[in-house]
Short mmCIF file of C-alpha atoms and ligand atoms in Angstrom, two decimals:
data_model
loop_
_atom_site.label_atom_id
_atom_site.label_comp_id
_atom_site.label_asym_id
_atom_site.label_seq_id
_atom_site.Cartn_x
_atom_site.Cartn_y
_atom_site.Cartn_z
CA MET A 23 -160.27 171.98 123.03
CA ASN A 24 -162.98 174.48 124.25
CA PRO A 25 -160.96 177.58 123.71
CA VAL A 26 -163.34 180.43 124.98
CA LYS A 27 -162.54 181.67 128.42
CA ARG A 28 -163.55 184.75 130.33
CA ALA A 29 -161.25 187.06 132.42
CA PRO A 30 -157.97 188.74 131.25
CA VAL A 31 -154.88 186.78 130.67
CA THR A 32 -152.71 186.89 133.80
CA ALA A 33 -148.96 186.88 133.86
CA ASP A 34 -149.08 183.35 135.37
CA GLU A 35 -151.21 182.14 132.51
CA VAL A 36 -148.96 183.65 129.98
CA ALA A 37 -146.00 181.92 131.63
CA THR A 38 -147.86 178.48 131.65
CA ARG A 39 -148.56 178.86 127.91
CA ALA A 40 -145.11 179.90 126.87
CA GLY A 41 -143.60 177.49 124.57
CA SER A 42 -146.89 175.73 123.63
CA ASP A 43 -148.03 175.59 120.06
CA THR A 44 -150.99 177.84 120.51
CA LEU A 45 -152.04 181.41 119.95
CA THR A 46 -153.86 183.26 122.72
CA VAL A 47 -156.25 185.81 121.41
CA VAL A 48 -157.91 188.37 123.81
CA ASP A 49 -161.24 189.71 122.28
CA ASN A 50 -161.31 193.20 123.74
CA ARG A 51 -165.00 193.52 122.77
CA THR A 52 -165.99 190.88 125.47
CA GLY A 53 -162.88 190.45 127.53
CA LYS A 54 -162.84 186.78 126.58
CA THR A 55 -159.54 184.90 125.85
CA CYS A 56 -159.30 182.08 123.29
CA GLU A 57 -156.54 179.71 122.75
CA ILE A 58 -155.98 178.44 119.13
CA PRO A 59 -153.77 175.66 118.12
CA ILE A 60 -150.89 176.45 115.75
CA LYS A 61 -149.88 173.66 113.30
CA ASP A 62 -147.25 173.93 110.47
CA GLY A 63 -146.91 177.64 111.26
CA ALA A 64 -150.68 178.44 110.69
CA ILE A 65 -153.92 178.64 112.54
CA ARG A 66 -157.14 177.31 111.11
CA ALA A 67 -159.35 180.14 109.97
CA LEU A 68 -162.39 178.17 111.12
CA ASP A 69 -160.94 178.26 114.75
CA LEU A 70 -161.67 181.98 114.72
CA ARG A 71 -165.44 181.23 114.27
CA GLN A 72 -165.83 180.53 117.97
CA ILE A 73 -164.86 184.10 118.86
CA LYS A 74 -168.23 185.67 119.19
CA VAL A 75 -169.66 188.90 120.78
CA ASP A 76 -172.87 186.93 121.73
CA GLU A 77 -174.62 183.67 120.65
CA HIS A 78 -176.24 185.33 117.66
CA ASP A 79 -172.96 186.52 116.32
CA PHE A 80 -171.67 184.55 113.19
CA GLY A 81 -168.12 184.49 114.57
CA LEU A 82 -164.96 186.12 113.66
CA MET A 83 -163.64 185.76 110.11
CA SER A 84 -160.30 186.82 108.66
CA TYR A 85 -160.36 189.32 105.76
CA ASP A 86 -157.74 188.54 103.11
CA PRO A 87 -158.31 189.94 99.69
CA ALA A 88 -156.19 188.29 97.08
CA PHE A 89 -155.20 185.52 99.64
CA ASN A 90 -152.05 187.45 100.61
CA ASN A 91 -151.64 185.61 103.82
CA THR A 92 -153.95 182.61 103.45
CA ALA A 93 -152.76 178.94 102.88
CA LEU A 94 -155.54 177.36 100.89
CA CYS A 95 -153.98 173.94 100.93
CA LYS A 96 -151.19 171.68 102.26
CA SER A 97 -148.99 170.85 99.28
CA ARG A 98 -146.05 168.46 98.72
CA ILE A 99 -145.36 169.67 95.08
CA THR A 100 -143.28 172.91 94.98
CA PHE A 101 -141.36 174.74 97.66
CA ILE A 102 -140.41 178.42 97.22
CA ASP A 103 -138.39 180.50 99.64
CA GLY A 104 -138.72 184.01 98.16
CA ASP A 105 -136.22 185.66 100.48
CA ALA A 106 -133.49 183.08 99.75
CA GLY A 107 -134.35 182.77 96.02
CA ILE A 108 -135.13 179.07 96.33
CA LEU A 109 -137.39 177.03 94.01
CA ARG A 110 -137.69 173.23 94.34
CA TYR A 111 -140.03 170.70 92.67
CA ARG A 112 -140.65 167.79 95.01
CA GLY A 113 -137.39 168.66 96.96
CA TYR A 114 -135.15 169.02 93.88
CA PRO A 115 -133.45 172.39 93.30
CA ILE A 116 -134.62 174.14 89.95
CA GLU A 117 -130.92 174.57 88.99
CA GLU A 118 -130.23 170.82 89.14
CA LEU A 119 -133.29 169.99 87.28
CA ALA A 120 -132.62 172.58 84.55
CA GLU A 121 -128.98 171.17 84.24
CA LYS A 122 -129.79 167.44 84.32
CA SER A 123 -133.38 166.82 83.64
CA THR A 124 -135.70 166.99 80.72
CA TYR A 125 -139.10 168.55 80.74
CA LEU A 126 -140.89 165.11 80.42
CA GLU A 127 -138.90 163.64 83.35
CA THR A 128 -139.63 166.79 85.37
CA ALA A 129 -143.35 166.60 84.65
CA TYR A 130 -143.29 162.91 85.74
CA LEU A 131 -141.53 164.08 88.98
CA ILE A 132 -144.05 166.80 89.63
CA LEU A 133 -146.95 164.47 89.03
CA HIS A 134 -145.76 161.34 90.67
CA GLY A 135 -143.60 162.88 93.48
CA GLU A 136 -140.42 160.78 92.55
CA LEU A 137 -138.00 160.81 89.56
CA PRO A 138 -138.79 157.91 87.30
CA ASN A 139 -136.54 154.99 86.71
CA ALA A 140 -135.34 154.30 83.04
CA LYS A 141 -138.46 152.05 82.32
CA GLN A 142 -140.94 154.36 83.98
CA LEU A 143 -139.52 157.25 82.03
CA GLU A 144 -139.64 155.18 78.70
CA GLU A 145 -143.35 154.33 79.40
CA TRP A 146 -144.26 157.82 80.45
CA SER A 147 -142.60 159.30 77.27
CA TYR A 148 -144.28 156.78 75.09
CA HIS A 149 -147.77 157.46 76.42
CA ILE A 150 -147.36 161.25 76.22
CA THR A 151 -145.95 160.95 72.60
CA HIS A 152 -148.78 158.67 71.58
CA HIS A 153 -151.38 161.16 72.69
CA THR A 154 -150.23 164.05 70.70
CA PHE A 155 -152.71 163.70 67.83
CA ILE A 156 -156.01 165.70 68.00
CA HIS A 157 -159.39 164.79 66.48
CA GLU A 158 -159.73 166.10 63.05
CA SER A 159 -162.91 167.95 64.05
CA ILE A 160 -160.72 170.26 66.36
CA LYS A 161 -159.00 171.35 63.16
CA LYS A 162 -162.44 172.36 61.75
CA PHE A 163 -163.23 174.78 64.65
CA LEU A 164 -159.73 176.09 64.75
CA ASP A 165 -160.32 177.12 61.11
CA GLY A 166 -163.27 179.06 62.19
CA PHE A 167 -161.23 181.52 64.16
CA HIS A 168 -160.44 184.92 62.58
CA TYR A 169 -156.94 185.03 61.11
CA ASP A 170 -155.67 187.39 63.94
CA ALA A 171 -157.31 185.59 66.77
CA HIS A 172 -155.04 185.47 69.91
CA PRO A 173 -153.57 182.08 70.33
CA MET A 174 -154.46 182.09 73.98
CA GLY A 175 -158.13 182.60 73.06
CA MET A 176 -157.84 179.66 70.75
CA MET A 177 -156.06 177.57 73.33
CA ILE A 178 -158.70 178.19 76.05
CA SER A 179 -161.53 177.24 73.76
CA THR A 180 -159.93 174.14 72.30
CA ILE A 181 -158.76 172.78 75.66
CA ALA A 182 -162.30 173.20 76.95
CA ALA A 183 -163.61 171.55 73.82
CA LEU A 184 -161.44 168.41 74.40
CA SER A 185 -163.78 167.57 77.31
CA THR A 186 -166.50 166.94 74.67
CA PHE A 187 -164.32 164.41 72.90
CA TYR A 188 -163.47 162.59 76.05
CA PRO A 189 -166.56 162.37 78.15
CA GLU A 190 -165.13 159.68 80.41
CA ALA A 191 -162.83 162.45 81.80
CA LYS A 192 -165.70 163.17 84.15
CA ASP A 193 -164.75 160.05 86.04
CA ILE A 194 -162.26 162.06 88.21
CA PHE A 195 -162.11 159.70 90.99
CA ASN A 196 -161.13 156.82 88.75
CA GLU A 197 -157.23 156.84 88.85
CA GLU A 198 -157.00 155.17 85.44
CA SER A 199 -159.08 157.73 83.85
CA ARG A 200 -157.10 160.56 85.57
CA ARG A 201 -153.95 158.98 84.15
CA LYS A 202 -155.34 158.87 80.66
CA GLN A 203 -156.47 162.49 80.68
CA THR A 204 -152.99 163.47 82.02
CA TYR A 205 -151.41 161.95 79.00
CA ARG A 206 -153.85 163.59 76.70
CA LEU A 207 -153.52 167.06 78.37
CA ILE A 208 -149.57 167.04 78.22
CA GLY A 209 -149.57 165.37 74.84
CA LYS A 210 -152.03 167.66 73.11
CA MET A 211 -151.05 171.02 74.44
CA PRO A 212 -148.07 171.47 72.04
CA THR A 213 -150.36 170.30 69.16
CA LEU A 214 -153.06 172.82 70.02
CA ALA A 215 -150.37 175.49 70.48
CA ALA A 216 -148.69 174.79 67.22
CA PHE A 217 -151.99 174.54 65.29
CA ALA A 218 -153.12 177.83 66.69
CA TYR A 219 -149.87 179.39 65.61
CA ARG A 220 -150.03 177.93 62.10
CA HIS A 221 -153.61 179.01 61.77
CA SER A 222 -152.62 182.67 62.50
CA LEU A 223 -149.99 182.37 59.51
CA GLY A 224 -152.48 180.73 57.34
CA MET A 225 -150.14 177.74 57.08
CA PRO A 226 -151.24 174.13 56.70
CA PHE A 227 -151.00 172.24 60.13
CA ALA A 228 -147.92 170.04 60.50
CA TYR A 229 -148.78 166.88 62.19
CA PRO A 230 -146.91 165.43 65.27
CA ASP A 231 -143.76 163.37 64.61
CA ASN A 232 -143.53 160.65 67.23
CA GLU A 233 -139.80 160.11 66.60
CA LEU A 234 -138.84 163.51 68.02
CA SER A 235 -138.56 164.55 71.60
CA TYR A 236 -141.47 166.55 73.29
CA THR A 237 -139.87 169.88 72.49
CA GLY A 238 -138.38 168.77 69.15
CA ASN A 239 -141.83 167.60 67.99
CA PHE A 240 -143.22 171.03 69.04
CA LEU A 241 -140.67 172.87 67.08
CA ASN A 242 -141.52 170.42 64.08
CA MET A 243 -145.19 171.27 64.29
CA LEU A 244 -144.50 175.01 64.46
CA PHE A 245 -141.74 175.38 61.85
CA LYS A 246 -141.91 172.48 59.40
CA THR A 247 -142.43 173.57 55.79
CA THR A 248 -141.50 171.49 52.80
CA GLU A 249 -138.80 169.17 54.21
CA LEU A 250 -139.70 165.58 54.39
CA LYS A 251 -138.31 165.09 57.88
CA TYR A 252 -137.96 168.13 60.28
CA ARG A 253 -134.81 168.15 62.32
CA PRO A 254 -134.79 170.50 65.16
CA ASN A 255 -131.62 172.42 66.14
CA PRO A 256 -130.31 170.69 69.22
CA THR A 257 -129.40 173.93 70.98
CA LEU A 258 -132.79 175.41 70.43
CA GLU A 259 -134.48 172.07 71.33
CA ARG A 260 -132.61 171.90 74.69
CA ALA A 261 -133.10 175.71 75.40
CA LEU A 262 -136.91 175.29 74.97
CA ASP A 263 -136.89 172.19 77.07
CA ILE A 264 -135.03 174.01 79.97
CA LEU A 265 -137.51 176.83 79.69
CA PHE A 266 -140.34 174.33 79.97
CA ILE A 267 -138.69 172.90 83.14
CA LEU A 268 -138.54 176.40 84.68
CA HIS A 269 -142.12 176.95 83.98
CA ALA A 270 -143.46 173.58 85.05
CA ASP A 271 -144.96 174.70 88.38
CA HIS A 272 -144.95 177.55 90.78
CA GLU A 273 -147.12 176.55 93.73
CA GLN A 274 -150.25 178.60 94.46
CA ASN A 275 -150.25 181.35 91.80
CA CYS A 276 -153.38 182.73 90.11
CA SER A 277 -153.68 179.96 87.53
CA ALA A 278 -152.92 177.10 89.87
CA ASN A 279 -155.57 178.53 92.11
CA ALA A 280 -157.89 178.71 89.28
CA MET A 281 -157.24 175.12 88.62
CA ARG A 282 -157.91 174.06 92.11
CA CYS A 283 -160.85 176.38 92.67
CA VAL A 284 -162.67 175.25 89.36
CA GLY A 285 -161.55 171.63 89.90
CA SER A 286 -162.99 171.66 93.37
CA SER A 287 -166.55 171.71 91.68
CA HIS A 288 -165.53 168.24 90.45
CA VAL A 289 -165.59 169.32 86.80
CA ASP A 290 -163.46 167.26 84.34
CA PRO A 291 -159.71 168.24 84.08
CA PHE A 292 -160.03 169.67 80.52
CA SER A 293 -162.58 172.33 81.71
CA ALA A 294 -160.42 173.08 84.74
CA THR A 295 -157.20 173.45 82.63
CA ALA A 296 -159.15 175.81 80.30
CA ALA A 297 -159.91 177.91 83.32
CA ALA A 298 -156.33 177.88 84.40
CA THR A 299 -155.13 178.82 81.00
CA ALA A 300 -157.60 181.72 81.05
CA ALA A 301 -156.12 182.88 84.29
CA LEU A 302 -152.73 182.78 82.74
CA TYR A 303 -153.81 184.79 79.81
CA GLY A 304 -153.95 188.01 81.97
CA PRO A 305 -151.12 190.56 81.59
CA LEU A 306 -150.45 190.49 85.53
CA HIS A 307 -149.72 186.69 85.18
CA GLY A 308 -148.52 185.21 81.86
CA GLY A 309 -148.24 188.35 79.88
CA ALA A 310 -145.29 190.15 81.63
CA ASN A 311 -142.56 189.02 79.24
CA GLU A 312 -144.46 190.62 76.40
CA GLU A 313 -144.56 193.88 78.39
CA VAL A 314 -140.81 193.55 78.84
CA LEU A 315 -140.22 193.52 75.07
CA ARG A 316 -142.55 196.42 74.58
CA MET A 317 -140.61 198.37 77.17
CA LEU A 318 -137.32 197.57 75.65
CA MET A 319 -138.52 198.65 72.25
CA GLU A 320 -139.91 201.84 73.77
CA ILE A 321 -136.39 202.69 75.34
CA GLY A 322 -134.94 202.03 71.83
CA SER A 323 -131.25 202.45 72.61
CA VAL A 324 -128.67 201.84 75.41
CA SER A 325 -128.15 205.64 75.77
CA ARG A 326 -131.64 206.20 76.67
CA VAL A 327 -131.70 203.63 79.63
CA PRO A 328 -130.64 206.12 82.33
CA ASP A 329 -133.42 208.43 81.37
CA TYR A 330 -135.96 205.63 81.43
CA ILE A 331 -134.76 204.42 84.88
CA LYS A 332 -135.07 208.04 86.17
CA ARG A 333 -138.66 208.09 84.99
CA VAL A 334 -139.42 204.79 86.64
CA LYS A 335 -137.95 206.08 89.94
CA ALA A 336 -140.13 209.15 89.62
CA GLY A 337 -143.17 206.79 89.55
CA GLU A 338 -143.90 207.27 85.82
CA GLY A 339 -143.92 203.62 85.14
CA LYS A 340 -142.35 200.24 86.16
CA LEU A 341 -139.30 198.56 85.06
CA MET A 342 -141.06 195.48 83.61
CA GLY A 343 -139.52 192.07 84.37
CA PHE A 344 -138.30 193.39 87.76
CA GLY A 345 -139.74 192.57 91.09
CA HIS A 346 -141.92 189.65 92.25
CA ARG A 347 -144.53 189.17 94.91
CA ILE A 348 -142.65 186.19 96.38
CA TYR A 349 -139.05 186.54 95.30
CA LYS A 350 -137.26 189.31 97.18
CA ASN A 351 -133.97 188.15 95.99
CA TYR A 352 -132.85 187.20 92.47
CA ASP A 353 -135.54 184.89 90.88
CA PRO A 354 -133.61 181.61 90.55
CA ARG A 355 -135.13 180.97 87.12
CA ALA A 356 -133.94 184.32 85.82
CA ARG A 357 -130.25 183.31 86.35
CA ILE A 358 -130.78 180.11 84.34
CA ILE A 359 -132.65 181.89 81.61
CA LYS A 360 -129.86 184.52 81.20
CA ARG A 361 -127.47 181.59 80.39
CA ILE A 362 -129.89 180.00 77.87
CA ALA A 363 -130.23 183.39 76.19
CA ASP A 364 -126.57 183.41 75.32
CA GLN A 365 -126.78 179.83 73.88
CA VAL A 366 -129.79 180.77 71.74
CA PHE A 367 -128.18 183.99 70.45
CA GLU A 368 -125.10 182.02 69.33
CA VAL A 369 -127.49 180.05 66.93
CA MET A 370 -129.96 182.73 66.08
CA GLY A 371 -127.83 185.92 66.37
CA ARG A 372 -128.00 188.35 69.17
CA ASN A 373 -131.38 189.93 69.79
CA PRO A 374 -130.66 193.63 69.35
CA LEU A 375 -132.72 194.47 72.44
CA THR A 376 -130.43 192.49 74.71
CA GLU A 377 -127.90 195.27 75.09
CA ILE A 378 -130.70 197.52 76.31
CA ALA A 379 -131.89 194.69 78.83
CA LEU A 380 -128.33 194.31 80.13
CA GLU A 381 -127.86 198.01 80.70
CA CYS A 382 -131.18 198.15 82.52
CA GLU A 383 -130.16 195.31 84.78
CA ARG A 384 -126.67 196.78 85.41
CA ILE A 385 -128.05 200.28 86.35
CA ALA A 386 -130.94 198.85 88.42
CA LEU A 387 -128.71 196.41 90.46
CA GLU A 388 -126.61 199.35 91.55
CA ASP A 389 -129.30 201.75 92.31
CA ASP A 390 -130.65 202.16 95.73
CA TYR A 391 -134.27 202.61 94.57
CA PHE A 392 -134.18 198.90 93.40
CA ILE A 393 -131.82 197.52 96.03
CA SER A 394 -133.95 199.01 98.91
CA ARG A 395 -137.17 197.60 97.45
CA LYS A 396 -135.56 194.27 96.69
CA LEU A 397 -136.43 194.46 92.97
CA TYR A 398 -134.46 191.82 90.94
CA PRO A 399 -135.05 190.47 87.49
CA ASN A 400 -137.74 187.94 87.39
CA VAL A 401 -138.30 185.03 85.09
CA ASP A 402 -139.85 187.29 82.48
CA PHE A 403 -137.01 189.74 82.02
CA TYR A 404 -134.95 187.55 79.55
CA SER A 405 -137.51 184.93 78.48
CA GLY A 406 -139.23 187.31 75.97
CA LEU A 407 -135.81 188.06 74.26
CA ILE A 408 -135.20 184.25 73.82
CA TYR A 409 -138.66 183.51 72.42
CA GLN A 410 -138.37 186.44 70.07
CA SER A 411 -134.93 185.40 68.87
CA MET A 412 -136.43 181.80 68.37
CA GLY A 413 -139.01 183.29 65.95
CA PHE A 414 -142.07 183.40 68.16
CA PRO A 415 -144.47 186.34 67.81
CA MET A 416 -145.24 188.04 71.19
CA THR A 417 -148.81 186.60 71.17
CA MET A 418 -147.28 183.13 71.55
CA PHE A 419 -145.43 184.01 74.81
CA PRO A 420 -148.21 183.16 77.25
CA VAL A 421 -148.84 179.96 75.25
CA LEU A 422 -145.26 178.92 75.80
CA PHE A 423 -145.96 179.44 79.47
CA ALA A 424 -149.22 177.50 79.56
CA MET A 425 -147.85 174.44 77.79
CA PRO A 426 -145.25 173.40 80.36
CA ARG A 427 -147.42 174.62 83.26
CA THR A 428 -150.05 171.95 82.40
CA SER A 429 -148.09 169.36 84.30
CA GLY A 430 -148.08 171.55 87.37
CA TRP A 431 -151.81 172.35 87.00
CA ILE A 432 -152.61 168.70 86.85
CA ALA A 433 -150.47 167.90 89.87
CA GLN A 434 -152.25 170.66 91.90
CA TRP A 435 -155.65 169.51 90.72
CA GLU A 436 -154.96 165.78 91.66
CA GLU A 437 -153.56 166.80 95.08
CA MET A 438 -156.69 168.89 95.74
CA LEU A 439 -158.97 165.97 94.61
CA LEU A 440 -157.29 163.40 96.85
CA ASP A 441 -157.04 165.79 99.92
CA ARG A 442 -159.70 164.71 102.32
CA GLU A 443 -159.76 168.26 103.82
CA GLN A 444 -160.75 169.85 100.53
CA LYS A 445 -164.25 170.70 99.59
CA ILE A 446 -165.78 172.92 96.88
CA ALA A 447 -164.12 176.24 97.14
CA ARG A 448 -166.38 178.69 98.63
CA PRO A 449 -164.91 181.90 100.33
CA ARG A 450 -166.97 184.19 102.65
CA GLN A 451 -167.55 187.85 102.14
CA ILE A 452 -168.07 190.95 104.32
CA TYR A 453 -171.31 192.27 103.11
CA LEU A 454 -171.52 196.03 103.13
CA GLY A 455 -174.54 196.54 100.96
CA HIS A 456 -178.03 197.59 101.68
CA GLU A 457 -180.22 196.17 104.45
CA GLN A 458 -183.59 194.66 103.30
CA ARG A 459 -185.55 197.15 101.45
CA ARG A 460 -189.03 197.43 99.72
CA TYR A 461 -189.31 196.72 95.98
CA MET A 462 -190.28 200.09 94.33
CA PRO A 463 -192.65 199.98 91.26
CA ILE A 464 -190.95 201.81 88.34
CA ASP A 465 -193.30 204.70 88.23
CA GLU A 466 -192.24 205.63 91.87
CA ARG A 467 -188.59 205.75 91.08
CA ARG A 468 -186.81 208.86 90.44
N1 ACO B 2 -140.36 198.88 88.67
C1 ACO B 2 -140.20 199.91 89.57
N2 ACO B 2 -140.81 199.82 90.84
C2 ACO B 2 -141.30 198.75 91.29
C3 ACO B 2 -141.33 197.59 90.47
C4 ACO B 2 -140.85 197.66 89.15
N3 ACO B 2 -140.88 196.65 88.33
N4 ACO B 2 -142.02 196.57 91.10
C5 ACO B 2 -142.29 197.06 92.42
N5 ACO B 2 -141.85 198.33 92.38
C6 ACO B 2 -141.98 199.24 93.52
C7 ACO B 2 -143.33 199.70 93.83
O1 ACO B 2 -143.69 200.84 93.13
C8 ACO B 2 -143.46 199.93 95.44
O2 ACO B 2 -142.63 201.18 95.64
P1 ACO B 2 -143.19 202.03 96.87
O3 ACO B 2 -142.82 201.12 98.11
O4 ACO B 2 -142.41 203.35 96.81
O5 ACO B 2 -144.62 202.24 96.66
C9 ACO B 2 -142.37 198.75 95.83
O6 ACO B 2 -141.51 198.47 94.56
C10 ACO B 2 -143.11 197.42 96.29
O7 ACO B 2 -143.84 197.07 95.05
P2 ACO B 2 -145.22 196.27 95.22
O8 ACO B 2 -146.21 196.62 94.07
O9 ACO B 2 -145.80 196.29 96.65
O10 ACO B 2 -144.72 194.75 95.18
P3 ACO B 2 -145.57 193.60 94.81
O11 ACO B 2 -144.89 192.44 95.39
O12 ACO B 2 -146.96 193.70 95.20
O13 ACO B 2 -145.57 193.42 93.19
C11 ACO B 2 -144.91 192.73 90.94
C12 ACO B 2 -144.88 192.49 92.53
C13 ACO B 2 -146.46 192.90 90.61
C14 ACO B 2 -144.44 191.54 90.24
C15 ACO B 2 -144.24 194.03 90.73
O14 ACO B 2 -142.92 193.98 91.11
C16 ACO B 2 -144.39 194.39 89.21
O15 ACO B 2 -145.41 194.92 88.82
N6 ACO B 2 -143.35 194.09 88.44
C17 ACO B 2 -143.21 194.41 87.02
C18 ACO B 2 -144.27 193.36 86.30
C19 ACO B 2 -143.54 192.06 86.10
O16 ACO B 2 -142.39 191.88 85.91
N7 ACO B 2 -144.34 190.94 86.35
C20 ACO B 2 -143.86 189.60 86.29
C21 ACO B 2 -143.90 188.99 87.68
S1 ACO B 2 -143.26 187.24 87.46
C22 ACO B 2 -144.50 186.32 86.90
O17 ACO B 2 -145.67 186.55 87.28
C23 ACO B 2 -144.26 185.09 86.20
#
């Protein structure tokens, strides 16, 4: 279609176009109209380029800092309807997966598009379990970190370093190689995470136990001391597994975008995953549950909650763990997490901060400030309380997010690689700097 036309849009033209899947744009600078196809609820940004003032004009661009209204891909992995509070992986509601599935089965679903049959699940679990060991040299450079190094810093470095142990991972268009790196990444993340944790305690590393489940083995590598065989508490094992299911993917957020963007240069998946992990390290992404705990500790007692809420409403701070860019209804993951919290507290004892959290939620859900702004608890409001009760220090919270998100990142990366429309990510800019100017020798400068 050659979309550029001169002359204003007449009532007849408008009537003719009514009902067609196009967008008619009138450029008031030139008086030209342009008809742009609409597909899947979107126009192609490149179609705007033909809207020009004259032939020397570069063409119109859209300006969208932080990609607030830009779809960067077509995806078949995760569906979110923020207004309705819906989250689905490959069409399956998160509530059903949290109730009936396991993390490894959900990871298979996210990566392969379908739930595995019994044989496929057995093979998948076998391969992941048999890729949990890490090269002994990795232990050496973990030992080089300072005793109080943040575990996310250690994770980012060691994930990137894996690429040096598996140079064949560069063969990204080889399906067999991609599968192998997937086993390695999902299998080794818990080992790297647990080793980083043990390093910060100065404890010897506990090696993977292939007889345990994915989460059971993670607990083993974290908490095993002198016992010959570590036996994870089944309630805690299942609680952690559900938390992993809830964190497995969340479509095009900051870290998924980092994975796709860095991966679009065709770097190996270990380097791209290190970049995604770095994105998750930031307090606006993976660090919010830590902020929730700090806030609850600052409030200190149930009686001080009303005063804190008053200060939030006066603009003196935020109620951390409330609100979400996408969910303008209760975050479906928060509901599930609240249930898990009770189960974990039964085993570990009630986290004393829980009463404060419940009171914050009770008051906020009845208060017009929060109702009118559609501010509801998000996934982070209760997850930190659970992790703390299970014995994790706050610095491990983003690590517990990065581990299960690895399956989502790999799925996003592979979808990007196999999408023929994708190229190396290269956004445009609106240049507002200087025009060309003469280089001034240093003795002429003021
Ligand atoms: N407490 C009090 N007021 C809030 C909160 C909050 N937690 N969140 C938003 N608001 C207010 C804003 O001040 C604003 O008020 P105004 O209209 O009077 O100016 C209004 O609600 C809209 O807020 P925005 O900042 O436009 O909402 P946005 O969608 O951009 O922000 C965000 C979402 C960043 C999550 C925000 O709600 C927030 O900072 N929450 C606290 C931090 C948090 O819990 N982050 C975790 C998110 S989940 C995750 O990343 C895994």
